[in-house]
XYZ file of C-alpha atoms in Angstrom:
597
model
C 0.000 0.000 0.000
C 1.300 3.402 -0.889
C 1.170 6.516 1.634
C 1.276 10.192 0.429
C 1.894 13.240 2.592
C -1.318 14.938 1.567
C -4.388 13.485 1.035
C -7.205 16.027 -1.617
C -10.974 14.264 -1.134
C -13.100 15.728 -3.583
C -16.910 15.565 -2.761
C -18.732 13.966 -5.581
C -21.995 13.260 -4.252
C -25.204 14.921 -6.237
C -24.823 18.509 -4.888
C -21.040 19.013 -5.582
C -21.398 17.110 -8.991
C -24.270 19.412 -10.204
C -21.596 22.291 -9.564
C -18.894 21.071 -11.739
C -16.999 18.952 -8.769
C -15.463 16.183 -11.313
C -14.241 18.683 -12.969
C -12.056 19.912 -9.906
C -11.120 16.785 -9.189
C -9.953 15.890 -12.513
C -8.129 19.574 -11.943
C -6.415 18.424 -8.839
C -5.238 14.655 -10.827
C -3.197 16.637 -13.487
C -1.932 19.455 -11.454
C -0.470 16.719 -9.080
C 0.893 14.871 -12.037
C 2.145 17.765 -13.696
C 4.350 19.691 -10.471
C 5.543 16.036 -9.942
C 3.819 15.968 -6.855
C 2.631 11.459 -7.686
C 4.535 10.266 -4.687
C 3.606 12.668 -2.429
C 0.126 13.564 -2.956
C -3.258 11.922 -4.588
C -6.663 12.674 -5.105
C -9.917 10.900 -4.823
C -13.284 11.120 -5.295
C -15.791 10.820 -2.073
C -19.412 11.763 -0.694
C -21.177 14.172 0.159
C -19.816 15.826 3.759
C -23.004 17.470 4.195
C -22.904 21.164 3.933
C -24.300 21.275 0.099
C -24.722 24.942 0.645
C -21.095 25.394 0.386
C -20.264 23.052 -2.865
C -18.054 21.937 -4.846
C -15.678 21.165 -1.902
C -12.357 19.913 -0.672
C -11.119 18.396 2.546
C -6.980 18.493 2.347
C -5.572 15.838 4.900
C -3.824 16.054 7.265
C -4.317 19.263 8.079
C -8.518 19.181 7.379
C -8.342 21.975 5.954
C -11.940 22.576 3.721
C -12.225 24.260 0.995
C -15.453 25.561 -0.103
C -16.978 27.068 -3.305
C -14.505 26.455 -5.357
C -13.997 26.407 -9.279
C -11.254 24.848 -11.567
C -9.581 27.835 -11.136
C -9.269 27.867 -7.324
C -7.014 24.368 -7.701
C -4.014 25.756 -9.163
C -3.826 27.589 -5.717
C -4.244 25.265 -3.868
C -1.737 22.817 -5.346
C 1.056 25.178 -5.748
C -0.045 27.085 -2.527
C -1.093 24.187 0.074
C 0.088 21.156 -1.498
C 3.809 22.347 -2.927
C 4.690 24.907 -0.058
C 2.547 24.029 2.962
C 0.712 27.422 3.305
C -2.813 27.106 3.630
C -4.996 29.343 1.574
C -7.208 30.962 3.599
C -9.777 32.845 1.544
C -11.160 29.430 0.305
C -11.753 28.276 3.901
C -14.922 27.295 5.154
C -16.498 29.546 8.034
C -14.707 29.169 10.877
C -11.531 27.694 9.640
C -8.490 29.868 10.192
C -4.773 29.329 9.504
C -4.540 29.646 13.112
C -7.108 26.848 14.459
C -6.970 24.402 11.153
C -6.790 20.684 13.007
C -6.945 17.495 12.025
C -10.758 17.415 12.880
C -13.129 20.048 11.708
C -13.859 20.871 15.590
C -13.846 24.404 14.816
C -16.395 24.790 11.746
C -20.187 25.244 13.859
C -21.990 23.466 11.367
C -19.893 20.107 12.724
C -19.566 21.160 16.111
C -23.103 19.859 17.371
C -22.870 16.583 15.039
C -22.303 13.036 15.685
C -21.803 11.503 12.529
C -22.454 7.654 13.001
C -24.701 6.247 9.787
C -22.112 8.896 7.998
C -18.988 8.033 9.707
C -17.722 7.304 6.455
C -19.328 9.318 3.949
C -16.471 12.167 2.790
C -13.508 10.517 4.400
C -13.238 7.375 1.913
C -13.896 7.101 -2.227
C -16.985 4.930 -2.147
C -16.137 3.342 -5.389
C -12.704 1.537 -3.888
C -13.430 -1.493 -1.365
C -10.216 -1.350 0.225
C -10.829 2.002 1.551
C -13.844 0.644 3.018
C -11.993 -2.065 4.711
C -9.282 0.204 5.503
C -12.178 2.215 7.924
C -13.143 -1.276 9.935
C -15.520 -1.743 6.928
C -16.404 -5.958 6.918
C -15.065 -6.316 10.302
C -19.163 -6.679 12.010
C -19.855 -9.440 9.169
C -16.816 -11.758 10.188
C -17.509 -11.410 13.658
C -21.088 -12.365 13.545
C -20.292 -14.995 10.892
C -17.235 -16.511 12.828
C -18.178 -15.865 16.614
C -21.712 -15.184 16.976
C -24.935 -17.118 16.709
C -27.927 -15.746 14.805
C -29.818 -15.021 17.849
C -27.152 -13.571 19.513
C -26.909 -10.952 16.832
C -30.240 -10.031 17.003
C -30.074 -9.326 20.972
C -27.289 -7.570 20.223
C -29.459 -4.935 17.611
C -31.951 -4.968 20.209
C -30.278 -4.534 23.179
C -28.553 -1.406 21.176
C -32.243 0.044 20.848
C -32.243 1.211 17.234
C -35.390 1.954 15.848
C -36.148 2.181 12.248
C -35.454 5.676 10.451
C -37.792 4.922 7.394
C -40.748 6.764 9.401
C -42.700 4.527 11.889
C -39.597 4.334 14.302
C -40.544 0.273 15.029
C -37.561 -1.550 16.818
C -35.072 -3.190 14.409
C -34.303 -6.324 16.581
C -37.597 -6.621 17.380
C -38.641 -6.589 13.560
C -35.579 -8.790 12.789
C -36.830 -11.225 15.308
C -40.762 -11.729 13.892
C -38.659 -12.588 10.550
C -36.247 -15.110 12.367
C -39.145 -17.200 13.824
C -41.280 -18.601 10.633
C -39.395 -21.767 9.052
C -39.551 -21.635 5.337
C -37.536 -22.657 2.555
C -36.250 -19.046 1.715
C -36.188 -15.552 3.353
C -35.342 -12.086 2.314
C -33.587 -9.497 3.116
C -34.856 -6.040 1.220
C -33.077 -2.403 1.432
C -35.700 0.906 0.828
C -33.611 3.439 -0.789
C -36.578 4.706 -2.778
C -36.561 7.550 -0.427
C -39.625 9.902 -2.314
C -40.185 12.800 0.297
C -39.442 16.065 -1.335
C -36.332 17.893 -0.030
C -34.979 14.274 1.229
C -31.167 12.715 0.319
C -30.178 11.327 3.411
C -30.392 7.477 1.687
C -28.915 8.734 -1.493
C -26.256 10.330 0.065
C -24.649 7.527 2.216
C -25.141 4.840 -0.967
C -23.377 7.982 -2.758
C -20.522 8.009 -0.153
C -20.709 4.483 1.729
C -22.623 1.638 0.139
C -20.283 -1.109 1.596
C -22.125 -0.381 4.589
C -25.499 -1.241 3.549
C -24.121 -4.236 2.093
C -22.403 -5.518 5.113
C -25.553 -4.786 7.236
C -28.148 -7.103 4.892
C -25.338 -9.932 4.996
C -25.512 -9.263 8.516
C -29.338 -9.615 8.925
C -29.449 -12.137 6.120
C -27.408 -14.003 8.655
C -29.832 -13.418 11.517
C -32.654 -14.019 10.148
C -31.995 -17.147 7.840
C -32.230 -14.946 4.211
C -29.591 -15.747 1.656
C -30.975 -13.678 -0.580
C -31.244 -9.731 -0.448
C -32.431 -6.754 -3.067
C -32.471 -3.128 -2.807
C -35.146 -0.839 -3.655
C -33.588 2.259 -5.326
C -34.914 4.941 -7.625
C -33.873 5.098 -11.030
C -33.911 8.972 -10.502
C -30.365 8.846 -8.259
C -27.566 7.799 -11.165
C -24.693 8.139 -9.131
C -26.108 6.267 -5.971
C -27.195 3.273 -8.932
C -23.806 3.420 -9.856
C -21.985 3.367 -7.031
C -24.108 0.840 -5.516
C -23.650 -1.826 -8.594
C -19.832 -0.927 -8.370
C -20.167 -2.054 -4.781
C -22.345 -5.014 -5.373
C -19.903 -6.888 -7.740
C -16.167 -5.663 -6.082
C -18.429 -7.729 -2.942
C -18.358 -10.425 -4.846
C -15.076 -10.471 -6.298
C -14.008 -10.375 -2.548
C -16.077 -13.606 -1.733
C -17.897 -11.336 0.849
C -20.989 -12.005 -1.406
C -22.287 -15.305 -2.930
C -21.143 -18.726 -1.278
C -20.054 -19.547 1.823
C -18.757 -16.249 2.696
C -15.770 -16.125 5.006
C -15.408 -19.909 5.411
C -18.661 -19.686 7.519
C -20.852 -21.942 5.226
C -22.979 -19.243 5.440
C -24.430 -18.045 1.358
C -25.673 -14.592 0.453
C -26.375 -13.211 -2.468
C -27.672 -9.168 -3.322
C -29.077 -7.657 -6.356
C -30.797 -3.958 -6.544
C -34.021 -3.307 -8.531
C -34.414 0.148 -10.053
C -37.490 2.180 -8.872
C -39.933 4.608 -11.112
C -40.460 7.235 -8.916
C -43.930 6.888 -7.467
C -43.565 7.965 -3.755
C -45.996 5.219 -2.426
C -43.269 2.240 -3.111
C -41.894 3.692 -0.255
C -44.658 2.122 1.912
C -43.487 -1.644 2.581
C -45.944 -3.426 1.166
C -45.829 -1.621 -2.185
C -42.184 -1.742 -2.721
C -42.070 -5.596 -2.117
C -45.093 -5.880 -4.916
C -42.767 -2.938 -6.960
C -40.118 -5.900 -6.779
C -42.247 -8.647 -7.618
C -42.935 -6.824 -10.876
C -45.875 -6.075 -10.044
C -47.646 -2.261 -9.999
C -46.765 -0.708 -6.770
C -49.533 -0.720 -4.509
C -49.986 -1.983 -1.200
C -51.231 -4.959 0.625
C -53.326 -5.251 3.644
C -51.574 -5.917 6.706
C -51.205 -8.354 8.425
C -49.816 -10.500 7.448
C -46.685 -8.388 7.577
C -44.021 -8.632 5.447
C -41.841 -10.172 8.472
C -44.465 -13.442 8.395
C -45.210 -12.875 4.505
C -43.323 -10.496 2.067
C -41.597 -10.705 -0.965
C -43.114 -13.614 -3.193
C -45.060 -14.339 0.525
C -41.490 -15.275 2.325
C -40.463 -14.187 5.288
C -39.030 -10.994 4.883
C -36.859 -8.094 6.657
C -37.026 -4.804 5.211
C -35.469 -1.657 6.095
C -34.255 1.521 5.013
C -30.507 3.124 3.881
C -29.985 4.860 6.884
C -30.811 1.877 9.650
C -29.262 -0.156 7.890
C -25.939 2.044 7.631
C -26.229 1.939 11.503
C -26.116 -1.904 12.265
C -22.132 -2.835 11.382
C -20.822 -0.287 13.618
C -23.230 -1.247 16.514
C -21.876 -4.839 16.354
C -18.118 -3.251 16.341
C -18.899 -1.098 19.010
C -21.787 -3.057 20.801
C -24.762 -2.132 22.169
C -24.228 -0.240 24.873
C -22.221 2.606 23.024
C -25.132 3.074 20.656
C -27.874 3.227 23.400
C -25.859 5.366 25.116
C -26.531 7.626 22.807
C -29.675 9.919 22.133
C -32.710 8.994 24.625
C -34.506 6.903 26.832
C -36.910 5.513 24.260
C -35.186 7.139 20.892
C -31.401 5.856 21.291
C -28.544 6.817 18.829
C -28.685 9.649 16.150
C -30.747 10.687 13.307
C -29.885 12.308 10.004
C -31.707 15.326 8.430
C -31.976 16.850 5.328
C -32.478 20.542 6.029
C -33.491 22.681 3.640
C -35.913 25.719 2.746
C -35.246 29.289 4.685
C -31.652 27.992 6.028
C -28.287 28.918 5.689
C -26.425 25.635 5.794
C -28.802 23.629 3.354
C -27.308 20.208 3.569
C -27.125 17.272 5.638
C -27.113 16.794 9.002
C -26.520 13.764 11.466
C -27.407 14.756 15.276
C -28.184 12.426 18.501
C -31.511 12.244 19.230
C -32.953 14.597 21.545
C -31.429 17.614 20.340
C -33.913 20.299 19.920
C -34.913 22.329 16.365
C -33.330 25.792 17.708
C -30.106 23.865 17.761
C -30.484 21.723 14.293
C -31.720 25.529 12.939
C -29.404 27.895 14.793
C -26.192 25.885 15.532
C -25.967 23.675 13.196
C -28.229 25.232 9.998
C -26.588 28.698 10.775
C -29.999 30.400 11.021
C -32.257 31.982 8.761
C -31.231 33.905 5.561
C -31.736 37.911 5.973
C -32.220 37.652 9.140
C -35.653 36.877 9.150
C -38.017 35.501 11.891
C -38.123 31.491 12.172
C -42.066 30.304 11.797
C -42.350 26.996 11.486
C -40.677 23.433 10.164
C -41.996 20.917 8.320
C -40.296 17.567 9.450
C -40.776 13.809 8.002
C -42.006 14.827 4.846
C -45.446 15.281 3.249
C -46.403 12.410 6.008
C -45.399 15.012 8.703
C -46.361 17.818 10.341
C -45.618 21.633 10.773
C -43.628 22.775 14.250
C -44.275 26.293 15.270
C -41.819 28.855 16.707
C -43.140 27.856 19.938
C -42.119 24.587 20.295
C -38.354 24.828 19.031
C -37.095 23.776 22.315
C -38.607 20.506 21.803
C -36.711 17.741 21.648
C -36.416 15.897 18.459
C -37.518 11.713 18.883
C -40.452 9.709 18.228
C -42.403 10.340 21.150
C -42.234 14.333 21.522
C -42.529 14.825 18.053
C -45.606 12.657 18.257
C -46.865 15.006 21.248
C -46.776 17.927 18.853
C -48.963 16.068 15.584
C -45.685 15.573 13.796
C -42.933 12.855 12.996
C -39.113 12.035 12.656
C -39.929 9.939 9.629
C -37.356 9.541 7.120
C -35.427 12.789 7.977
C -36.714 15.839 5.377
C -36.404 18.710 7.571
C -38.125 21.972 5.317
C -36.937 25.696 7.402
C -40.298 28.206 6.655
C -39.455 31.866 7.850
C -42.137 35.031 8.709
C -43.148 34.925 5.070
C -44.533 31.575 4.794
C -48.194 31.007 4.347
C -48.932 28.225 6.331
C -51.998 27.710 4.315
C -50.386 27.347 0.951
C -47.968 25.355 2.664
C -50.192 22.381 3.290
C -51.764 22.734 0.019
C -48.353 22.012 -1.144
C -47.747 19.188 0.125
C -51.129 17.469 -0.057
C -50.866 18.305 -3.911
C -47.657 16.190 -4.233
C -49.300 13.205 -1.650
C -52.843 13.415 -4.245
C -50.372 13.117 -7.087
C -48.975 10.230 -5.538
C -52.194 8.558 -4.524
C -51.719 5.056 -6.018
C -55.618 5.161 -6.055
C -56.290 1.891 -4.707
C -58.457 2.832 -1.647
C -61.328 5.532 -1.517
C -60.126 7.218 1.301
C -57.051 8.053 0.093
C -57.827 8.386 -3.465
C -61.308 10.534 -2.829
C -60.806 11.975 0.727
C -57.110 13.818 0.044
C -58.691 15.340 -3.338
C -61.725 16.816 -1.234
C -59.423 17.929 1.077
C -57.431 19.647 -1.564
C -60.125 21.456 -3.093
C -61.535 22.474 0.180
C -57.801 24.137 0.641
C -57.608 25.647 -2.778
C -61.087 27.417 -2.140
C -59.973 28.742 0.624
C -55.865 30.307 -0.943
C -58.667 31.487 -3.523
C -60.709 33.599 -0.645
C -63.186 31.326 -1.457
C -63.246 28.987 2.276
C -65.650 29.324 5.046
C -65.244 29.462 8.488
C -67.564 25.832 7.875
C -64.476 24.526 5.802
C -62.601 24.575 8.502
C -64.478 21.987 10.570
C -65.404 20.007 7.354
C -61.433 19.429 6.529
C -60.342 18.445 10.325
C -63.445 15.999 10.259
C -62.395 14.847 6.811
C -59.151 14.303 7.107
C -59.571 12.298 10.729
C -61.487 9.818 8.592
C -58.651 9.654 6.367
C -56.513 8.974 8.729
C -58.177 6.058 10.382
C -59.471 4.400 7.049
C -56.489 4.702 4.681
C -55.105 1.246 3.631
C -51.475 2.556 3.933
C -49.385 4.613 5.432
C -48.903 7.207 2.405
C -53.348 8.014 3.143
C -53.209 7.267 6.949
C -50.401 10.380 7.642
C -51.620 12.548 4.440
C -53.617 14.636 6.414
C -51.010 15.399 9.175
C -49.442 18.788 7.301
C -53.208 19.886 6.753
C -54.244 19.028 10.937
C -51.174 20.443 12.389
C -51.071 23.775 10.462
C -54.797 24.382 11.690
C -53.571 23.642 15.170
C -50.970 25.904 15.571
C -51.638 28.583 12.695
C -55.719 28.763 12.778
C -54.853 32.312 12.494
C -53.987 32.379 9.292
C -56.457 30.261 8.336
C -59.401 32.546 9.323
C -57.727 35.479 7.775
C -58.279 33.679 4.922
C -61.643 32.552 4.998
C -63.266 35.342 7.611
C -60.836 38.538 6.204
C -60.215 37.411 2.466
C -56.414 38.302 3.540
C -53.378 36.152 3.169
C -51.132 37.657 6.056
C -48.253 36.436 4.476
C -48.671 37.882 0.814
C -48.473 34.055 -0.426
C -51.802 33.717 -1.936
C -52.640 36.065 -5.104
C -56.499 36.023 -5.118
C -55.835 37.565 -1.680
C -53.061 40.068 -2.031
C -52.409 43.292 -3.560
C -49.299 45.309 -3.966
C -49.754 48.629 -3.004
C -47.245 52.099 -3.269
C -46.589 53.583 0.168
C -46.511 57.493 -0.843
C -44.728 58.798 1.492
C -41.991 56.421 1.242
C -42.152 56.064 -2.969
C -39.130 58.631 -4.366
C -40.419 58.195 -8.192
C -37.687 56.461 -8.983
C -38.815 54.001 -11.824
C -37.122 50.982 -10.835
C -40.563 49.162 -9.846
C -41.883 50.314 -13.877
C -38.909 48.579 -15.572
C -39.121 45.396 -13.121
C -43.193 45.289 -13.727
C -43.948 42.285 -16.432
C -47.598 43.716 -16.753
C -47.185 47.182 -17.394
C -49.317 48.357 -14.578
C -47.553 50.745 -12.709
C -47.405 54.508 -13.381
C -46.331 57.731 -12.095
C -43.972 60.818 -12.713
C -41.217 62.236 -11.408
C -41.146 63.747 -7.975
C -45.075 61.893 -7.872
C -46.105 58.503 -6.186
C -46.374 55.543 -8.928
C -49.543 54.172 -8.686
C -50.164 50.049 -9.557
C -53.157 49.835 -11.683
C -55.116 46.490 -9.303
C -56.868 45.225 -12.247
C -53.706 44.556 -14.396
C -51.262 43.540 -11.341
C -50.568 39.992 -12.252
C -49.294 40.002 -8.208
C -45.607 38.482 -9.022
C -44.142 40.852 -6.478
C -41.227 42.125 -8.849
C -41.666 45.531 -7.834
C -42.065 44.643 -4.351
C -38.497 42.810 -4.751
C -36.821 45.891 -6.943
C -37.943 48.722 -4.761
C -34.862 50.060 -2.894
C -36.534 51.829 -0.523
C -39.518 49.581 0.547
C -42.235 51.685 -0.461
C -44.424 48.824 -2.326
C -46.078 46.593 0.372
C -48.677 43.984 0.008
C -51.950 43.940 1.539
């Protein structure tokens, strides 16, 4: 094995690559080979390190020293700069990275100060697309020790002594799950891997198969083991190329290795893993559906029970679980159990990963213990709000979620206080809304996307979310009643205890919870005809302040319409009937004279 003075990861997980990161890593391959610099320094290619608001960029080892935002021209700096003389470049640093207090760890950046990165332990520190590097980090290490020293049994007190619950959304105990499967004898189990992963805003799966999919691998050999399955598939969606990639990469370096197919390790013990490429439709997320999805069959789900755990995929016995639990399990068998439930809470043990996104700084991804509250997730680790603008609300676990107001940000984040408040972990999609949010159009939003999604197969569902829809849409239009209100809570209770699935039964939960904490808005909407925010058109107009309005035509050339008018040194006046309400002038005025009302 070679070693090199200085070690150049490049992040190539979705976010950098969209902004032109293989092309500064290809940068970095002949600038090294053309100073000479082969012996002493390399570069590779690895995932995503989480702070996508700051892409493309570059961790330098040994020093950790990250470089953000940078182009192709930035890396002839570097090299000749960093790598050749040894003087860091400071004006690419990340925030909070100095000359001075550059380490070996990134203990002084404040979006990693509050982390704990465990299901991404690996994700930015090794090139997912090299199996040695993998092994390098401990990676096989859990799957010879269960195969070589542990009995199946054993291993699954072990995952439930460690108290992991499952981060797909329903937070239901791993071991406990595992165990159901273990019990049935039958000629052939299963071992199946979601990574369909459909919530909008959500990368948390793609992102560690983008930076570590040896570790998903090593955990389904590990439950395959547990459970009695020698056969496994993953779930993923056709729409994340790079994870597909990197995942069938992994898959068949696995098996060159002899750590998948027959008799792995010596042990006598056989699995064998394939992936199956998704479509896209959001409700092969629910179990039942993706194992039918598999099957070849149209996505849709089952009844339940049986469960998939008694009967799933082609009616076997059958684990399933999702990227990120999944990602957990080898480094709970290195570490054992009591590390990991040490970790987090009482009932919700070890960490969580978030997707964070909307009206926040640091969009990226996050991975936290559980029990830390939203203030810190937003404030300490999301750097805040943009502008300086008032936090409202946050939309966690999805479209299956719900909204947490202002007032509850000290709350902390796991399964049961998040339940308290009408919301969810679920699979980790964390949306940021500031003052301007209506809260209104907001759950119109997302019960759009979960009526688009519908797979139609139960009346509840399929009828009740559309009624609910276009009682919301009446009421963005200044249409609603005060009656509305009590017809959607009723309506969407129903939902909730008739849907078939998951996808129908939670539906309702961004539409309840918004009504609970922002009934405000709501009547200003159906009693006022008012959107407070300025969000809904039928119920805004943009209106010149003219004492503040200094005739300065900006808000005329900015206007699409043609609706405003005025002279010099006299108020401009927008024409109500033409306004097409985009707020352009609104957004061009420099000194805030156009307000909506």
């Amino acid at each position: 094995m070679k070693f090199y003075r200085s070690h150049v990861m490049v992040c190539c997980g979705t976010g950098c690559t969209s902004a032109a990161s293989v092309r500064i890593l290809a940068r970095f391959e002949e600038l090294i080979a053309e100073r000479g610099l082969g012996d002493e320094a390399k570069a590779y290619k690895t995932g995503c390190f989480g702070l996508c608001a700051e892409g493309p960029i570059v961790l330098v080892y040994p020093e950790a020293a990250m470089y953000v935002r940078l182009t192709p021209e930035d890396v002839e700096t570097i090299v000749d700069e960093h790598l050749i003389k040894g003087r860091i470049v400071e004006r690419l640093l990340i925030h909070g990275q100095t000359v001075e207090n550059v380490t070996k760890a990134l203990e002084n950046v404040p979006f990693f100060q509050k982390q704990q990165r465990v299901a991404l332990r690996n994700c930015g520190l090794i090139n997912p697309e090299d199996i040695d590097e993998y092994i390098a980090f401990d990676g096989y290490k859990a799957l010879e020790k269960v195969l070589l020293t542990m009995r199946p049994e054993e291993v699954i007190d072990t995952v439930k002594r460690s108290g992991i619950r499952g981060r797909g959304g329903a937070g239901f105990s791993t071991g406990t799950k595992w165990e159901f499967a273990a019990k049935p004898v039958d000629d052939q189990k299963y071992v199946c891997c979601n990574a369909d992963e459909g919530d909008p805003g959500a990368f948390m799966d793609r992102s560690i198969l983008e930076g570590d999919p040896h570790s998903v691998i090593e955990a389904m050999a590990i439950a395959g083991y547990a459970i009695g399955a020698t056969e496994g598939y993953i779930y993923i969606r056709a729409e994340y190329p790079i994870a597909v990639k990197r995942l069938d990469i992994a898959i068949r370096q696995a098996r060159e290795y002899g750590i998948l197919g027959k008799d792995v390790f010596g042990s006598g013990f056989d699995f064998h893993l394939e992936y199956r490429l998704g479509a896209g439709a959001f409700v092969c997320g629910e179990e039942t559906a993706l194992l039918t999805s598999i099957e070849g069959h149209r996505g849709e789900p089952r009844t339940r029970p049986p469960y998939p755990a008694v009967k799933g995929l082609w009616q076997k016995p059958t684990v399933l679980n999702n990227v990120e639990t999944l990602a957990n399990i080898p480094i709970i068998i290195n570490n054992g159990p009591e590390w990991y439930s040490s970790i987090g809470t009482e009932k919700s043990k070890g960490t969580k990963v978030f997707a964070i996104g909307g009206k926040i700084r640091n969009v990226g991804l996050v991975e936290v213990p559980m029990g830390a509250t939203l203030r810190e997730v937003i404030y300490d680790t999301g750097g805040g709000i943009p502008g300086d603008k008032a936090f409202k609300a946050a939309q966690i676990g999805g479209p299956s979620g719900g909204c947490i107001p202002a007032s509850e940000m000290d709350t902390p984040i796991d399964y049961e206080s998040l339940a308290q408040l009408g919301a969810m972990v679920g699979s980790g999609g964390l949306i940021i809304m500031d003052e301007d949010t209506c809260m209104v159009d907001i759950a119109k939003f997302f019960l759009e996307f979960t009526c688009d999604e519908s797979c139609g197969k139960c009346p509840p569902c399929r009828i009740g979310n559309k009624r609910m829809l276009e009682i919301l849409t009446a009421i963005t239009e200044g249409k609603g009643t005060v009656e509305d209100l009590d017809n959607i809570e009723s309506l969407a209770k129903s939902i909730k205890a008739s849907s078939l699935c998951a996808l129908g039964q939670t539906a309702p939960n961004p539409v309840l919870s918004t009504i609970r904490y922002f009934r405000d808005e709501y009547l200003a909407h159906v009693i006022d005809k008012r959107c407070p925010s300025g969000v809904c058109k039928e119920l805004t107009d943009f209106v010149v302040m003219a004492d503040k309005c200094k005739s300065c035509g900006l808000c005329v050339k900015a206007c699409p319409a043609n609706c405003i008018t005025g002279e010099k040194k006299v108020p401009y006046v927008i024409d109500v009937g033409k306004c097409i309400k985009c707020g352009a002038c609104m957004a061009k005025c420099p000194f805030k004279a156009i307000v909506r009302q």
